Amino acid sequence: MTLMFSYCKNTSLACNIKDGYFAKKAEAEKKEPFLKSREKLFMIKEMPSFYDYMAYMYFCGSAISGPWFEYKDLYDFLRV
């Protein structure tokens, strides 16, 4: 069961990093990225550090709120 939760979180993080990569690439070419509004909201332009990644994977609050949430939500929660 733990692997299922980890799979969801890793897949979500990979998609968000991919969206950030496309946004940076479009920004370098001076174009508007072809992303949906939700993808623009949750995109990650910088790779998370090892400690941020581990905090995302093993955040104890996910046991209360459910097994899966976006990395950007945790990042905003910790940083703001």
PDB file of N, CA and C in Angstrom:
ATOM      1  N   MET A   1       0.822  -1.188   0.000  1.00  0.00           N
ATOM      2  CA  MET A   1       0.000   0.000   0.000  1.00  0.00           C
ATOM      3  C   MET A   1       0.873   1.261   0.000  1.00  0.00           C
ATOM      4  N   THR A   2       1.972   1.206   0.707  1.00  0.00           N
ATOM      5  CA  THR A   2       2.879   2.352   0.737  1.00  0.00           C
ATOM      6  C   THR A   2       3.450   2.621  -0.643  1.00  0.00           C
ATOM      7  N   LEU A   3       3.739   1.587  -1.395  1.00  0.00           N
ATOM      8  CA  LEU A   3       4.264   1.770  -2.748  1.00  0.00           C
ATOM      9  C   LEU A   3       3.246   2.439  -3.659  1.00  0.00           C
ATOM     10  N   MET A   4       1.969   2.151  -3.460  1.00  0.00           N
ATOM     11  CA  MET A   4       0.928   2.783  -4.266  1.00  0.00           C
ATOM     12  C   MET A   4       0.917   4.294  -4.025  1.00  0.00           C
ATOM     13  N   PHE A   5       1.033   4.704  -2.767  1.00  0.00           N
ATOM     14  CA  PHE A   5       1.061   6.132  -2.453  1.00  0.00           C
ATOM     15  C   PHE A   5       2.315   6.787  -3.026  1.00  0.00           C
ATOM     16  N   SER A   6       3.430   6.099  -2.924  1.00  0.00           N
ATOM     17  CA  SER A   6       4.683   6.631  -3.459  1.00  0.00           C
ATOM     18  C   SER A   6       4.621   6.773  -4.975  1.00  0.00           C
ATOM     19  N   TYR A   7       3.997   5.816  -5.618  1.00  0.00           N
ATOM     20  CA  TYR A   7       3.849   5.876  -7.075  1.00  0.00           C
ATOM     21  C   TYR A   7       3.036   7.109  -7.488  1.00  0.00           C
ATOM     22  N   CYS A   8       1.936   7.364  -6.793  1.00  0.00           N
ATOM     23  CA  CYS A   8       1.113   8.539  -7.100  1.00  0.00           C
ATOM     24  C   CYS A   8       1.891   9.836  -6.909  1.00  0.00           C
ATOM     25  N   LYS A   9       2.617   9.931  -5.823  1.00  0.00           N
ATOM     26  CA  LYS A   9       3.385  11.148  -5.546  1.00  0.00           C
ATOM     27  C   LYS A   9       4.516  11.337  -6.555  1.00  0.00           C
ATOM     28  N   ASN A  10       5.236  10.271  -6.876  1.00  0.00           N
ATOM     29  CA  ASN A  10       6.332  10.373  -7.842  1.00  0.00           C
ATOM     30  C   ASN A  10       5.825  10.727  -9.232  1.00  0.00           C
ATOM     31  N   THR A  11       4.726  10.138  -9.648  1.00  0.00           N
ATOM     32  CA  THR A  11       4.153  10.448 -10.953  1.00  0.00           C
ATOM     33  C   THR A  11       3.706  11.898 -11.013  1.00  0.00           C
ATOM     34  N   SER A  12       3.065  12.361  -9.973  1.00  0.00           N
ATOM     35  CA  SER A  12       2.619  13.754  -9.916  1.00  0.00           C
ATOM     36  C   SER A  12       3.807  14.707  -9.977  1.00  0.00           C
ATOM     37  N   LEU A  13       4.839  14.406  -9.214  1.00  0.00           N
ATOM     38  CA  LEU A  13       6.031  15.257  -9.199  1.00  0.00           C
ATOM     39  C   LEU A  13       6.708  15.282 -10.565  1.00  0.00           C
ATOM     40  N   ALA A  14       6.791  14.130 -11.210  1.00  0.00           N
ATOM     41  CA  ALA A  14       7.410  14.067 -12.543  1.00  0.00           C
ATOM     42  C   ALA A  14       6.626  14.901 -13.555  1.00  0.00           C
ATOM     43  N   CYS A  15       5.319  14.829 -13.504  1.00  0.00           N
ATOM     44  CA  CYS A  15       4.494  15.630 -14.425  1.00  0.00           C
ATOM     45  C   CYS A  15       4.659  17.119 -14.160  1.00  0.00           C
ATOM     46  N   ASN A  16       4.733  17.514 -12.902  1.00  0.00           N
ATOM     47  CA  ASN A  16       4.904  18.926 -12.568  1.00  0.00           C
ATOM     48  C   ASN A  16       6.275  19.444 -12.993  1.00  0.00           C
ATOM     49  N   ILE A  17       7.298  18.632 -12.853  1.00  0.00           N
ATOM     50  CA  ILE A  17       8.640  19.026 -13.303  1.00  0.00           C
ATOM     51  C   ILE A  17       8.672  19.133 -14.822  1.00  0.00           C
ATOM     52  N   LYS A  18       8.007  18.217 -15.513  1.00  0.00           N
ATOM     53  CA  LYS A  18       7.934  18.264 -16.976  1.00  0.00           C
ATOM     54  C   LYS A  18       7.242  19.551 -17.439  1.00  0.00           C
ATOM     55  N   ASP A  19       6.163  19.938 -16.773  1.00  0.00           N
ATOM     56  CA  ASP A  19       5.464  21.174 -17.124  1.00  0.00           C
ATOM     57  C   ASP A  19       6.361  22.385 -16.915  1.00  0.00           C
ATOM     58  N   GLY A  20       7.127  22.382 -15.831  1.00  0.00           N
ATOM     59  CA  GLY A  20       8.068  23.471 -15.583  1.00  0.00           C
ATOM     60  C   GLY A  20       9.165  23.534 -16.635  1.00  0.00           C
ATOM     61  N   TYR A  21       9.611  22.365 -17.092  1.00  0.00           N
ATOM     62  CA  TYR A  21      10.625  22.305 -18.147  1.00  0.00           C
ATOM     63  C   TYR A  21      10.080  22.915 -19.442  1.00  0.00           C
ATOM     64  N   PHE A  22       8.854  22.555 -19.810  1.00  0.00           N
ATOM     65  CA  PHE A  22       8.248  23.116 -21.025  1.00  0.00           C
ATOM     66  C   PHE A  22       8.042  24.624 -20.901  1.00  0.00           C
ATOM     67  N   ALA A  23       7.692  25.089 -19.701  1.00  0.00           N
ATOM     68  CA  ALA A  23       7.507  26.523 -19.491  1.00  0.00           C
ATOM     69  C   ALA A  23       8.830  27.269 -19.616  1.00  0.00           C
ATOM     70  N   LYS A  24       9.911  26.716 -19.060  1.00  0.00           N
ATOM     71  CA  LYS A  24      11.226  27.351 -19.176  1.00  0.00           C
ATOM     72  C   LYS A  24      11.704  27.360 -20.618  1.00  0.00           C
ATOM     73  N   LYS A  25      11.440  26.276 -21.323  1.00  0.00           N
ATOM     74  CA  LYS A  25      11.840  26.195 -22.727  1.00  0.00           C
ATOM     75  C   LYS A  25      11.081  27.219 -23.565  1.00  0.00           C
ATOM     76  N   ALA A  26       9.782  27.361 -23.331  1.00  0.00           N
ATOM     77  CA  ALA A  26       8.979  28.334 -24.067  1.00  0.00           C
ATOM     78  C   ALA A  26       9.395  29.755 -23.691  1.00  0.00           C
ATOM     79  N   GLU A  27       9.746  29.958 -22.440  1.00  0.00           N
ATOM     80  CA  GLU A  27      10.197  31.267 -21.982  1.00  0.00           C
ATOM     81  C   GLU A  27      11.502  31.658 -22.671  1.00  0.00           C
ATOM     82  N   ALA A  28      12.393  30.697 -22.858  1.00  0.00           N
ATOM     83  CA  ALA A  28      13.659  30.970 -23.538  1.00  0.00           C
ATOM     84  C   ALA A  28      13.438  31.316 -25.015  1.00  0.00           C
ATOM     85  N   GLU A  29      12.411  30.718 -25.601  1.00  0.00           N
ATOM     86  CA  GLU A  29      12.089  30.993 -27.005  1.00  0.00           C
ATOM     87  C   GLU A  29      11.136  32.179 -27.161  1.00  0.00           C
ATOM     88  N   LYS A  30      10.822  32.814 -26.045  1.00  0.00           N
ATOM     89  CA  LYS A  30       9.924  33.974 -26.012  1.00  0.00           C
ATOM     90  C   LYS A  30       8.537  33.631 -26.552  1.00  0.00           C
ATOM     91  N   LYS A  31       8.037  32.477 -26.139  1.00  0.00           N
ATOM     92  CA  LYS A  31       6.701  32.035 -26.515  1.00  0.00           C
ATOM     93  C   LYS A  31       5.878  31.787 -25.272  1.00  0.00           C
ATOM     94  N   GLU A  32       4.584  31.718 -25.462  1.00  0.00           N
ATOM     95  CA  GLU A  32       3.684  31.354 -24.368  1.00  0.00           C
ATOM     96  C   GLU A  32       3.624  29.829 -24.282  1.00  0.00           C
ATOM     97  N   PRO A  33       3.836  29.241 -23.102  1.00  0.00           N
ATOM     98  CA  PRO A  33       3.785  27.778 -23.003  1.00  0.00           C
ATOM     99  C   PRO A  33       2.370  27.261 -23.232  1.00  0.00           C
ATOM    100  N   PHE A  34       2.276  26.158 -23.924  1.00  0.00           N
ATOM    101  CA  PHE A  34       0.983  25.541 -24.213  1.00  0.00           C
ATOM    102  C   PHE A  34       0.635  24.594 -23.060  1.00  0.00           C
ATOM    103  N   LEU A  35       0.189  25.194 -21.954  1.00  0.00           N
ATOM    104  CA  LEU A  35      -0.181  24.440 -20.771  1.00  0.00           C
ATOM    105  C   LEU A  35      -1.576  24.849 -20.324  1.00  0.00           C
ATOM    106  N   LYS A  36      -2.271  23.911 -19.723  1.00  0.00           N
ATOM    107  CA  LYS A  36      -3.588  24.206 -19.162  1.00  0.00           C
ATOM    108  C   LYS A  36      -3.416  25.020 -17.893  1.00  0.00           C
ATOM    109  N   SER A  37      -4.489  25.633 -17.417  1.00  0.00           N
ATOM    110  CA  SER A  37      -4.388  26.503 -16.242  1.00  0.00           C
ATOM    111  C   SER A  37      -3.941  25.718 -15.001  1.00  0.00           C
ATOM    112  N   ARG A  38      -4.410  24.482 -14.859  1.00  0.00           N
ATOM    113  CA  ARG A  38      -3.990  23.672 -13.716  1.00  0.00           C
ATOM    114  C   ARG A  38      -2.507  23.321 -13.819  1.00  0.00           C
ATOM    115  N   GLU A  39      -2.031  23.055 -15.023  1.00  0.00           N
ATOM    116  CA  GLU A  39      -0.618  22.741 -15.211  1.00  0.00           C
ATOM    117  C   GLU A  39       0.249  23.954 -14.901  1.00  0.00           C
ATOM    118  N   LYS A  40      -0.212  25.144 -15.268  1.00  0.00           N
ATOM    119  CA  LYS A  40       0.532  26.364 -14.953  1.00  0.00           C
ATOM    120  C   LYS A  40       0.564  26.619 -13.451  1.00  0.00           C
ATOM    121  N   LEU A  41      -0.514  26.267 -12.768  1.00  0.00           N
ATOM    122  CA  LEU A  41      -0.600  26.495 -11.331  1.00  0.00           C
ATOM    123  C   LEU A  41       0.352  25.608 -10.549  1.00  0.00           C
ATOM    124  N   PHE A  42       0.510  24.347 -10.959  1.00  0.00           N
ATOM    125  CA  PHE A  42       1.299  23.391 -10.197  1.00  0.00           C
ATOM    126  C   PHE A  42       2.668  23.090 -10.790  1.00  0.00           C
ATOM    127  N   MET A  43       3.086  23.783 -11.837  1.00  0.00           N
ATOM    128  CA  MET A  43       4.387  23.473 -12.440  1.00  0.00           C
ATOM    129  C   MET A  43       5.523  23.838 -11.499  1.00  0.00           C
ATOM    130  N   ILE A  44       6.610  23.102 -11.623  1.00  0.00           N
ATOM    131  CA  ILE A  44       7.797  23.300 -10.794  1.00  0.00           C
ATOM    132  C   ILE A  44       8.953  23.610 -11.731  1.00  0.00           C
ATOM    133  N   LYS A  45       9.509  24.803 -11.617  1.00  0.00           N
ATOM    134  CA  LYS A  45      10.570  25.209 -12.535  1.00  0.00           C
ATOM    135  C   LYS A  45      11.949  24.764 -12.088  1.00  0.00           C
ATOM    136  N   GLU A  46      12.118  24.463 -10.805  1.00  0.00           N
ATOM    137  CA  GLU A  46      13.417  24.023 -10.295  1.00  0.00           C
ATOM    138  C   GLU A  46      13.269  22.637  -9.691  1.00  0.00           C
ATOM    139  N   MET A  47      14.287  21.843  -9.860  1.00  0.00           N
ATOM    140  CA  MET A  47      14.283  20.504  -9.291  1.00  0.00           C
ATOM    141  C   MET A  47      14.317  20.607  -7.762  1.00  0.00           C
ATOM    142  N   PRO A  48      13.476  19.875  -7.061  1.00  0.00           N
ATOM    143  CA  PRO A  48      13.520  19.939  -5.595  1.00  0.00           C
ATOM    144  C   PRO A  48      14.803  19.299  -5.058  1.00  0.00           C
ATOM    145  N   SER A  49      15.245  19.804  -3.933  1.00  0.00           N
ATOM    146  CA  SER A  49      16.429  19.222  -3.307  1.00  0.00           C
ATOM    147  C   SER A  49      16.071  17.843  -2.749  1.00  0.00           C
ATOM    148  N   PHE A  50      17.094  17.111  -2.368  1.00  0.00           N
ATOM    149  CA  PHE A  50      16.878  15.780  -1.805  1.00  0.00           C
ATOM    150  C   PHE A  50      15.999  15.850  -0.558  1.00  0.00           C
ATOM    151  N   TYR A  51      16.242  16.839   0.290  1.00  0.00           N
ATOM    152  CA  TYR A  51      15.485  16.961   1.537  1.00  0.00           C
ATOM    153  C   TYR A  51      14.046  17.382   1.281  1.00  0.00           C
ATOM    154  N   ASP A  52      13.823  18.248   0.303  1.00  0.00           N
ATOM    155  CA  ASP A  52      12.450  18.618  -0.057  1.00  0.00           C
ATOM    156  C   ASP A  52      11.693  17.416  -0.616  1.00  0.00           C
ATOM    157  N   TYR A  53      12.382  16.635  -1.425  1.00  0.00           N
ATOM    158  CA  TYR A  53      11.768  15.434  -1.985  1.00  0.00           C
ATOM    159  C   TYR A  53      11.397  14.440  -0.876  1.00  0.00           C
ATOM    160  N   MET A  54      12.306  14.219   0.062  1.00  0.00           N
ATOM    161  CA  MET A  54      12.020  13.297   1.156  1.00  0.00           C
ATOM    162  C   MET A  54      10.915  13.837   2.065  1.00  0.00           C
ATOM    163  N   ALA A  55      10.874  15.130   2.271  1.00  0.00           N
ATOM    164  CA  ALA A  55       9.792  15.713   3.057  1.00  0.00           C
ATOM    165  C   ALA A  55       8.452  15.515   2.356  1.00  0.00           C
ATOM    166  N   TYR A  56       8.448  15.635   1.053  1.00  0.00           N
ATOM    167  CA  TYR A  56       7.225  15.400   0.283  1.00  0.00           C
ATOM    168  C   TYR A  56       6.794  13.935   0.365  1.00  0.00           C
ATOM    169  N   MET A  57       7.733  13.035   0.247  1.00  0.00           N
ATOM    170  CA  MET A  57       7.395  11.608   0.248  1.00  0.00           C
ATOM    171  C   MET A  57       6.944  11.128   1.626  1.00  0.00           C
ATOM    172  N   TYR A  58       7.519  11.660   2.682  1.00  0.00           N
ATOM    173  CA  TYR A  58       7.255  11.136   4.021  1.00  0.00           C
ATOM    174  C   TYR A  58       6.592  12.151   4.952  1.00  0.00           C
ATOM    175  N   PHE A  59       5.870  13.104   4.397  1.00  0.00           N
ATOM    176  CA  PHE A  59       5.174  14.106   5.199  1.00  0.00           C
ATOM    177  C   PHE A  59       4.062  13.429   5.991  1.00  0.00           C
ATOM    178  N   CYS A  60       4.088  13.569   7.317  1.00  0.00           N
ATOM    179  CA  CYS A  60       3.122  12.854   8.156  1.00  0.00           C
ATOM    180  C   CYS A  60       1.707  13.405   7.991  1.00  0.00           C
ATOM    181  N   GLY A  61       1.561  14.630   7.533  1.00  0.00           N
ATOM    182  CA  GLY A  61       0.230  15.188   7.315  1.00  0.00           C
ATOM    183  C   GLY A  61      -0.534  14.522   6.196  1.00  0.00           C
ATOM    184  N   SER A  62       0.175  13.818   5.330  1.00  0.00           N
ATOM    185  CA  SER A  62      -0.518  13.131   4.243  1.00  0.00           C
ATOM    186  C   SER A  62      -1.345  11.964   4.763  1.00  0.00           C
ATOM    187  N   ALA A  63      -1.011  11.448   5.938  1.00  0.00           N
ATOM    188  CA  ALA A  63      -1.824  10.395   6.539  1.00  0.00           C
ATOM    189  C   ALA A  63      -3.186  10.935   6.966  1.00  0.00           C
ATOM    190  N   ILE A  64      -3.253  12.222   7.265  1.00  0.00           N
ATOM    191  CA  ILE A  64      -4.508  12.845   7.686  1.00  0.00           C
ATOM    192  C   ILE A  64      -5.304  13.329   6.476  1.00  0.00           C
ATOM    193  N   SER A  65      -4.633  13.991   5.540  1.00  0.00           N
ATOM    194  CA  SER A  65      -5.325  14.601   4.404  1.00  0.00           C
ATOM    195  C   SER A  65      -5.522  13.654   3.239  1.00  0.00           C
ATOM    196  N   GLY A  66      -4.953  12.493   3.293  1.00  0.00           N
ATOM    197  CA  GLY A  66      -5.054  11.556   2.193  1.00  0.00           C
ATOM    198  C   GLY A  66      -3.672  11.227   1.681  1.00  0.00           C
ATOM    199  N   PRO A  67      -3.558  10.212   0.874  1.00  0.00           N
ATOM    200  CA  PRO A  67      -2.236   9.748   0.464  1.00  0.00           C
ATOM    201  C   PRO A  67      -1.560  10.610  -0.584  1.00  0.00           C
ATOM    202  N   TRP A  68      -2.300  11.492  -1.249  1.00  0.00           N
ATOM    203  CA  TRP A  68      -1.692  12.175  -2.376  1.00  0.00           C
ATOM    204  C   TRP A  68      -2.089  13.651  -2.387  1.00  0.00           C
ATOM    205  N   PHE A  69      -1.125  14.505  -2.600  1.00  0.00           N
ATOM    206  CA  PHE A  69      -1.334  15.929  -2.823  1.00  0.00           C
ATOM    207  C   PHE A  69      -0.184  16.424  -3.668  1.00  0.00           C
ATOM    208  N   GLU A  70      -0.333  17.578  -4.247  1.00  0.00           N
ATOM    209  CA  GLU A  70       0.679  18.126  -5.141  1.00  0.00           C
ATOM    210  C   GLU A  70       1.895  18.613  -4.353  1.00  0.00           C
ATOM    211  N   TYR A  71       3.059  18.515  -4.967  1.00  0.00           N
ATOM    212  CA  TYR A  71       4.304  18.979  -4.354  1.00  0.00           C
ATOM    213  C   TYR A  71       4.238  20.488  -4.097  1.00  0.00           C
ATOM    214  N   LYS A  72       3.652  21.199  -5.020  1.00  0.00           N
ATOM    215  CA  LYS A  72       3.570  22.660  -4.899  1.00  0.00           C
ATOM    216  C   LYS A  72       2.773  23.061  -3.649  1.00  0.00           C
ATOM    217  N   ASP A  73       1.747  22.279  -3.301  1.00  0.00           N
ATOM    218  CA  ASP A  73       0.983  22.561  -2.088  1.00  0.00           C
ATOM    219  C   ASP A  73       1.861  22.434  -0.847  1.00  0.00           C
ATOM    220  N   LEU A  74       2.650  21.387  -0.777  1.00  0.00           N
ATOM    221  CA  LEU A  74       3.546  21.209   0.363  1.00  0.00           C
ATOM    222  C   LEU A  74       4.616  22.291   0.373  1.00  0.00           C
ATOM    223  N   TYR A  75       5.169  22.615  -0.782  1.00  0.00           N
ATOM    224  CA  TYR A  75       6.189  23.649  -0.876  1.00  0.00           C
ATOM    225  C   TYR A  75       5.642  24.988  -0.376  1.00  0.00           C
ATOM    226  N   ASP A  76       4.448  25.345  -0.819  1.00  0.00           N
ATOM    227  CA  ASP A  76       3.834  26.596  -0.366  1.00  0.00           C
ATOM    228  C   ASP A  76       3.529  26.555   1.129  1.00  0.00           C
ATOM    229  N   PHE A  77       3.107  25.403   1.615  1.00  0.00           N
ATOM    230  CA  PHE A  77       2.803  25.252   3.042  1.00  0.00           C
ATOM    231  C   PHE A  77       4.055  25.437   3.883  1.00  0.00           C
ATOM    232  N   LEU A  78       5.175  24.886   3.455  1.00  0.00           N
ATOM    233  CA  LEU A  78       6.410  24.975   4.226  1.00  0.00           C
ATOM    234  C   LEU A  78       7.104  26.325   4.078  1.00  0.00           C
ATOM    235  N   ARG A  79       6.994  26.957   2.939  1.00  0.00           N
ATOM    236  CA  ARG A  79       7.749  28.170   2.654  1.00  0.00           C
ATOM    237  C   ARG A  79       7.000  29.469   2.993  1.00  0.00           C
ATOM    238  N   VAL A  80       5.702  29.418   3.006  1.00  0.00           N
ATOM    239  CA  VAL A  80       4.944  30.666   3.223  1.00  0.00           C
ATOM    240  C   VAL A  80       4.424  30.774   4.623  1.00  0.00           C
TER     241      VAL A  80
END
